[in-house]
Tab-separated table of C-alpha atoms in Angstrom:
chain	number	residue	atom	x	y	z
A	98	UNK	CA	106.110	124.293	56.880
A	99	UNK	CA	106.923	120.916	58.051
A	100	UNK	CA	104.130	118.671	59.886
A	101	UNK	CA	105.642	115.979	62.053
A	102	UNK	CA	104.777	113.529	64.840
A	103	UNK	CA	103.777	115.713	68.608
A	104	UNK	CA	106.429	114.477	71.062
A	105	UNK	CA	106.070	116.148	74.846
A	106	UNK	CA	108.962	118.239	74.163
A	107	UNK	CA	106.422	120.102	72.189
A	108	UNK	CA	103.860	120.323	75.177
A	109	UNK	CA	104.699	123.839	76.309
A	110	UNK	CA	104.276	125.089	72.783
A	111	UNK	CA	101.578	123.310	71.976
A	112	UNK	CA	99.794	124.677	75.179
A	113	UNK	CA	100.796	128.332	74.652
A	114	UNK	CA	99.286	127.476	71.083
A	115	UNK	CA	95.559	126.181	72.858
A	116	UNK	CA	95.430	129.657	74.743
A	117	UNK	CA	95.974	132.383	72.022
A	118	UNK	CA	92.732	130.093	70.475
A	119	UNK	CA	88.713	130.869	71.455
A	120	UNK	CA	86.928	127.730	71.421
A	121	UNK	CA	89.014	125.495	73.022
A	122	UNK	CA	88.320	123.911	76.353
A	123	UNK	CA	91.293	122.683	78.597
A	124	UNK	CA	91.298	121.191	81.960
A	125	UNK	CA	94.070	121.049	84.511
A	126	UNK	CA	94.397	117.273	84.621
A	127	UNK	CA	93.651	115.905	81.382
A	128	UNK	CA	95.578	118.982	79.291
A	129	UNK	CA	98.512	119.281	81.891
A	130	UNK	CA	101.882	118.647	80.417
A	131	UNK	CA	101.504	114.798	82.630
A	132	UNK	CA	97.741	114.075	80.742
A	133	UNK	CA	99.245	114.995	77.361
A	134	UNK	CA	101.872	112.648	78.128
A	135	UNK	CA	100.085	109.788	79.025
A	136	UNK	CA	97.802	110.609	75.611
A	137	UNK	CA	100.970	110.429	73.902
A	138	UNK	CA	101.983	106.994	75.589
A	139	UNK	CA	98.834	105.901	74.412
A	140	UNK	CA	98.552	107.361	70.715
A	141	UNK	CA	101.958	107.876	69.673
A	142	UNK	CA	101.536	107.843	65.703
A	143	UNK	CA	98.447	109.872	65.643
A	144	UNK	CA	99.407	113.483	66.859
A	145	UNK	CA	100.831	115.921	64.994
A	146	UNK	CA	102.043	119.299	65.082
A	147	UNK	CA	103.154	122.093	61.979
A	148	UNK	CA	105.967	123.775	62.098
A	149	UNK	CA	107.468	126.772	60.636
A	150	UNK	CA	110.896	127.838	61.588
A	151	UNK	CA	110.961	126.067	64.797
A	152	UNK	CA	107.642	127.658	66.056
A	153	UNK	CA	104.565	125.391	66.315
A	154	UNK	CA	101.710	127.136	64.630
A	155	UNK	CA	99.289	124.230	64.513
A	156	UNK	CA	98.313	121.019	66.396
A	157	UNK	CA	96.041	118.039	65.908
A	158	UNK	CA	95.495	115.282	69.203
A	159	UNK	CA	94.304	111.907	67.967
A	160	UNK	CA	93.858	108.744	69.273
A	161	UNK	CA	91.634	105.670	69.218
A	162	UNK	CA	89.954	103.008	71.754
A	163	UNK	CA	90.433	100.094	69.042
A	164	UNK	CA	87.384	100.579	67.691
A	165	UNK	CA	86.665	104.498	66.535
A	166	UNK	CA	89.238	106.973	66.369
A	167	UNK	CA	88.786	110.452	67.773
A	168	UNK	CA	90.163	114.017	67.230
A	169	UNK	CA	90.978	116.199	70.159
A	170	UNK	CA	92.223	119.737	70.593
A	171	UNK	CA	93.256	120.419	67.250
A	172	UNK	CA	94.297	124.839	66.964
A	173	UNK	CA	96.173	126.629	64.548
A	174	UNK	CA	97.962	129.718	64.640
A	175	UNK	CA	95.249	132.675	64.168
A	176	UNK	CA	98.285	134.342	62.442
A	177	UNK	CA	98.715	131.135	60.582
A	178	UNK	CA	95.043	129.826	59.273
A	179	UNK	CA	93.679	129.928	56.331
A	180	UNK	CA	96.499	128.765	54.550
A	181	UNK	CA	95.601	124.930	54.965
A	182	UNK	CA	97.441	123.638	57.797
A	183	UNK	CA	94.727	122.528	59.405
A	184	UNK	CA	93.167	121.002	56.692
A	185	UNK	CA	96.892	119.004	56.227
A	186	UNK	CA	97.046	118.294	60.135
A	187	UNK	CA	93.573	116.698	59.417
A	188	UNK	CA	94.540	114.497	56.929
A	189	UNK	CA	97.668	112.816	58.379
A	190	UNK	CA	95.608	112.394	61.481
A	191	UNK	CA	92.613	110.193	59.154
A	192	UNK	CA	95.728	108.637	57.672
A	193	UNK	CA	97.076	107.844	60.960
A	194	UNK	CA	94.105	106.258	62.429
A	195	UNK	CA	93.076	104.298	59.374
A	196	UNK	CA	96.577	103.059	59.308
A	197	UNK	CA	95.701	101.904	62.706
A	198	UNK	CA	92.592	99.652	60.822
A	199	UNK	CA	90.199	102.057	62.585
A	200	UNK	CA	87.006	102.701	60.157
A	201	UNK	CA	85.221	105.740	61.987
A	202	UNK	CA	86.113	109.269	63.479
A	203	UNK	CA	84.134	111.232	65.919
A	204	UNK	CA	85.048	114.648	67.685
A	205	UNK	CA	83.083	116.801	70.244
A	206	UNK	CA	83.220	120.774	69.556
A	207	UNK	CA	81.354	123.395	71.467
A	208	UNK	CA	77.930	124.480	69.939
A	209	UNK	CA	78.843	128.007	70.237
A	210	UNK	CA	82.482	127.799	68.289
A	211	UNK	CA	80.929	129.088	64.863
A	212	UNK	CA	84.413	129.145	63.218
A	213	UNK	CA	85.511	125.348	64.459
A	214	UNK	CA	81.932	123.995	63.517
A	215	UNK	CA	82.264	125.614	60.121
A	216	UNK	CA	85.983	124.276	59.721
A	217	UNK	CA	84.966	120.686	60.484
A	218	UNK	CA	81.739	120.646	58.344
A	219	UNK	CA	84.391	122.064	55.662
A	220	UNK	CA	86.275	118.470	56.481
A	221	UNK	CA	83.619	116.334	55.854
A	222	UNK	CA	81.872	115.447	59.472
A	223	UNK	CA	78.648	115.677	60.081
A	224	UNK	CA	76.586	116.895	62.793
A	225	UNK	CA	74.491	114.137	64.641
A	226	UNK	CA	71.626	114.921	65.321
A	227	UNK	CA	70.188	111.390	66.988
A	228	UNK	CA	72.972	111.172	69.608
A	229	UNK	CA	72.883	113.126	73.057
A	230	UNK	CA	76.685	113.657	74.114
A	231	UNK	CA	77.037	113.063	77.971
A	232	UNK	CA	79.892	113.113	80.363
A	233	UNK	CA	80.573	112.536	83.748
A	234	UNK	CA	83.625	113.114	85.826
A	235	UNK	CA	85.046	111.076	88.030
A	236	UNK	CA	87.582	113.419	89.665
A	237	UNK	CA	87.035	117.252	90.186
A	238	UNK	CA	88.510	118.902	86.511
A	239	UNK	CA	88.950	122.663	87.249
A	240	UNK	CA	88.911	125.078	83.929
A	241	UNK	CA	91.738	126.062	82.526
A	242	UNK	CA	90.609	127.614	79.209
Protein backbone atom coordinates (compact mmCIF):
# COMPACT_ATOMS: atom_id res chain seq x y z
CA UNK A 1 0.00 0.00 0.00
CA UNK A 2 1.32 3.29 -0.95
CA UNK A 3 0.05 6.61 0.95
CA UNK A 4 0.55 9.72 -1.12
CA UNK A 5 -0.50 13.38 -1.35
CA UNK A 6 -4.86 13.70 -2.29
CA UNK A 7 -4.89 15.55 -5.63
CA UNK A 8 -8.72 16.20 -7.11
CA UNK A 9 -8.17 13.60 -9.58
CA UNK A 10 -8.78 11.45 -6.61
CA UNK A 11 -12.14 13.28 -5.64
CA UNK A 12 -14.54 10.80 -7.19
CA UNK A 13 -12.82 7.98 -5.38
CA UNK A 14 -12.36 9.51 -2.46
CA UNK A 15 -16.18 10.36 -2.38
CA UNK A 16 -17.38 6.86 -3.37
CA UNK A 17 -14.92 5.97 -0.38
CA UNK A 18 -17.04 8.63 2.29
CA UNK A 19 -20.37 6.74 1.28
CA UNK A 20 -19.64 2.95 1.75
CA UNK A 21 -18.59 4.61 5.52
CA UNK A 22 -21.38 5.18 8.62
CA UNK A 23 -20.38 8.09 10.51
CA UNK A 24 -19.47 10.43 8.14
CA UNK A 25 -21.33 13.61 7.44
CA UNK A 26 -21.08 15.30 3.91
CA UNK A 27 -22.73 18.30 2.56
CA UNK A 28 -23.38 19.27 -1.02
CA UNK A 29 -21.27 22.42 -1.03
CA UNK A 30 -18.46 21.99 1.17
CA UNK A 31 -17.82 18.00 0.09
CA UNK A 32 -18.68 18.60 -3.70
CA UNK A 33 -15.87 17.77 -6.02
CA UNK A 34 -15.55 22.20 -6.31
CA UNK A 35 -15.32 22.47 -2.05
CA UNK A 36 -12.73 19.67 -2.00
CA UNK A 37 -10.93 21.57 -4.48
CA UNK A 38 -10.76 24.74 -3.03
CA UNK A 39 -9.65 22.67 0.44
CA UNK A 40 -7.00 21.37 -1.63
CA UNK A 41 -5.95 24.94 -2.98
CA UNK A 42 -5.79 25.79 0.45
CA UNK A 43 -3.99 22.68 2.19
CA UNK A 44 -2.11 21.11 -0.45
CA UNK A 45 0.63 19.14 1.67
CA UNK A 46 -1.70 17.95 4.28
CA UNK A 47 -4.16 15.41 2.58
CA UNK A 48 -3.54 12.15 1.91
CA UNK A 49 -4.95 9.17 0.49
CA UNK A 50 -3.74 5.02 0.61
CA UNK A 51 -3.59 3.19 -2.11
CA UNK A 52 -3.54 -0.34 -3.07
CA UNK A 53 -3.41 -1.33 -6.65
CA UNK A 54 -4.77 1.82 -7.96
CA UNK A 55 -7.92 1.73 -5.68
CA UNK A 56 -8.13 4.29 -2.84
CA UNK A 57 -9.02 2.45 0.30
CA UNK A 58 -8.35 5.24 2.77
CA UNK A 59 -8.37 9.07 3.10
CA UNK A 60 -7.33 11.70 5.61
CA UNK A 61 -8.46 15.82 4.90
CA UNK A 62 -6.20 18.19 6.80
CA UNK A 63 -5.62 21.59 6.90
CA UNK A 64 -4.82 24.52 9.19
CA UNK A 65 -5.91 28.36 9.81
CA UNK A 66 -2.14 29.28 10.82
CA UNK A 67 -2.67 28.70 14.10
CA UNK A 68 -4.25 24.96 14.91
CA UNK A 69 -4.43 22.36 12.46
CA UNK A 70 -7.53 20.27 11.95
CA UNK A 71 -8.51 16.77 10.64
CA UNK A 72 -11.51 16.34 8.44
CA UNK A 73 -13.24 13.40 6.83
CA UNK A 74 -10.75 10.90 7.31
CA UNK A 75 -12.52 6.88 6.12
CA UNK A 76 -10.96 3.80 5.34
CA UNK A 77 -11.97 0.96 3.43
CA UNK A 78 -14.35 -1.28 5.80
CA UNK A 79 -12.75 -4.10 3.70
CA UNK A 80 -9.47 -2.48 4.40
CA UNK A 81 -9.31 -1.43 8.38
CA UNK A 82 -7.77 -2.82 10.87
CA UNK A 83 -4.68 -3.27 9.23
CA UNK A 84 -3.26 0.30 10.19
CA UNK A 85 -3.87 2.54 7.42
CA UNK A 86 -5.56 4.78 9.24
CA UNK A 87 -3.38 4.90 11.95
CA UNK A 88 -0.42 5.68 9.00
CA UNK A 89 -2.83 8.29 7.21
CA UNK A 90 -2.86 9.85 10.77
CA UNK A 91 0.55 10.21 11.19
CA UNK A 92 1.69 11.83 7.90
CA UNK A 93 -1.19 14.16 8.43
CA UNK A 94 0.48 15.30 12.32
CA UNK A 95 3.69 15.28 10.31
CA UNK A 96 2.27 17.43 7.74
CA UNK A 97 0.84 20.04 9.89
CA UNK A 98 3.72 20.26 12.32
CA UNK A 99 5.88 20.64 9.32
CA UNK A 100 3.67 23.54 8.72
CA UNK A 101 5.00 24.97 12.52
CA UNK A 102 1.41 24.31 13.69
CA UNK A 103 1.53 23.06 17.55
CA UNK A 104 -2.20 21.79 18.08
CA UNK A 105 -4.85 19.47 16.32
CA UNK A 106 -8.51 19.46 16.86
CA UNK A 107 -11.29 17.37 14.97
CA UNK A 108 -15.14 17.26 15.42
CA UNK A 109 -16.74 13.56 15.25
CA UNK A 110 -20.34 12.70 15.86
CA UNK A 111 -21.21 11.60 19.50
CA UNK A 112 -22.98 8.65 18.24
CA UNK A 113 -19.95 7.17 15.85
CA UNK A 114 -18.78 4.57 18.63
CA UNK A 115 -16.18 3.06 16.23
CA UNK A 116 -14.57 6.68 15.03
CA UNK A 117 -14.61 7.94 18.76
CA UNK A 118 -12.87 4.75 19.81
CA UNK A 119 -10.33 5.01 16.77
CA UNK A 120 -9.35 8.58 17.66
CA UNK A 121 -9.08 8.06 21.49
CA UNK A 122 -6.81 5.01 20.17
CA UNK A 123 -4.68 8.11 18.44
CA UNK A 124 -4.14 10.02 21.27
CA UNK A 125 -7.02 12.96 21.33
CA UNK A 126 -8.91 13.65 23.93
CA UNK A 127 -12.41 14.42 24.49
CA UNK A 128 -13.12 18.05 25.79
CA UNK A 129 -15.22 18.25 27.99
CA UNK A 130 -15.10 22.32 28.86
CA UNK A 131 -15.76 23.39 25.24
CA UNK A 132 -19.38 23.58 23.64
CA UNK A 133 -18.88 23.03 19.73
CA UNK A 134 -21.23 25.48 17.78
CA UNK A 135 -21.84 26.19 14.17
CA UNK A 136 -23.72 28.32 12.13
CA UNK A 137 -24.30 28.40 8.44
CA UNK A 138 -24.22 31.00 6.38
CA UNK A 139 -25.65 29.46 3.20
CA UNK A 140 -28.35 26.63 3.12
CA UNK A 141 -25.95 23.08 3.27
CA UNK A 142 -28.36 20.25 2.22
CA UNK A 143 -27.27 16.50 3.50
CA UNK A 144 -25.62 14.46 1.49
CA UNK A 145 -24.50 11.62 3.82
Amino acid sequence: MNIRKMTIDDYQQVYDLWMACDGVGLNDIDDSRQGIERFLKRNPETCFVTEEDGKVVGVIMAGHDGRRGFIYHAAVDPAYRRQKIGHNLVNRALEAIRNEGIAKVALVVFNDNDAANKFWEKQGFDMRGDLVYRNKPLMDLKKVK
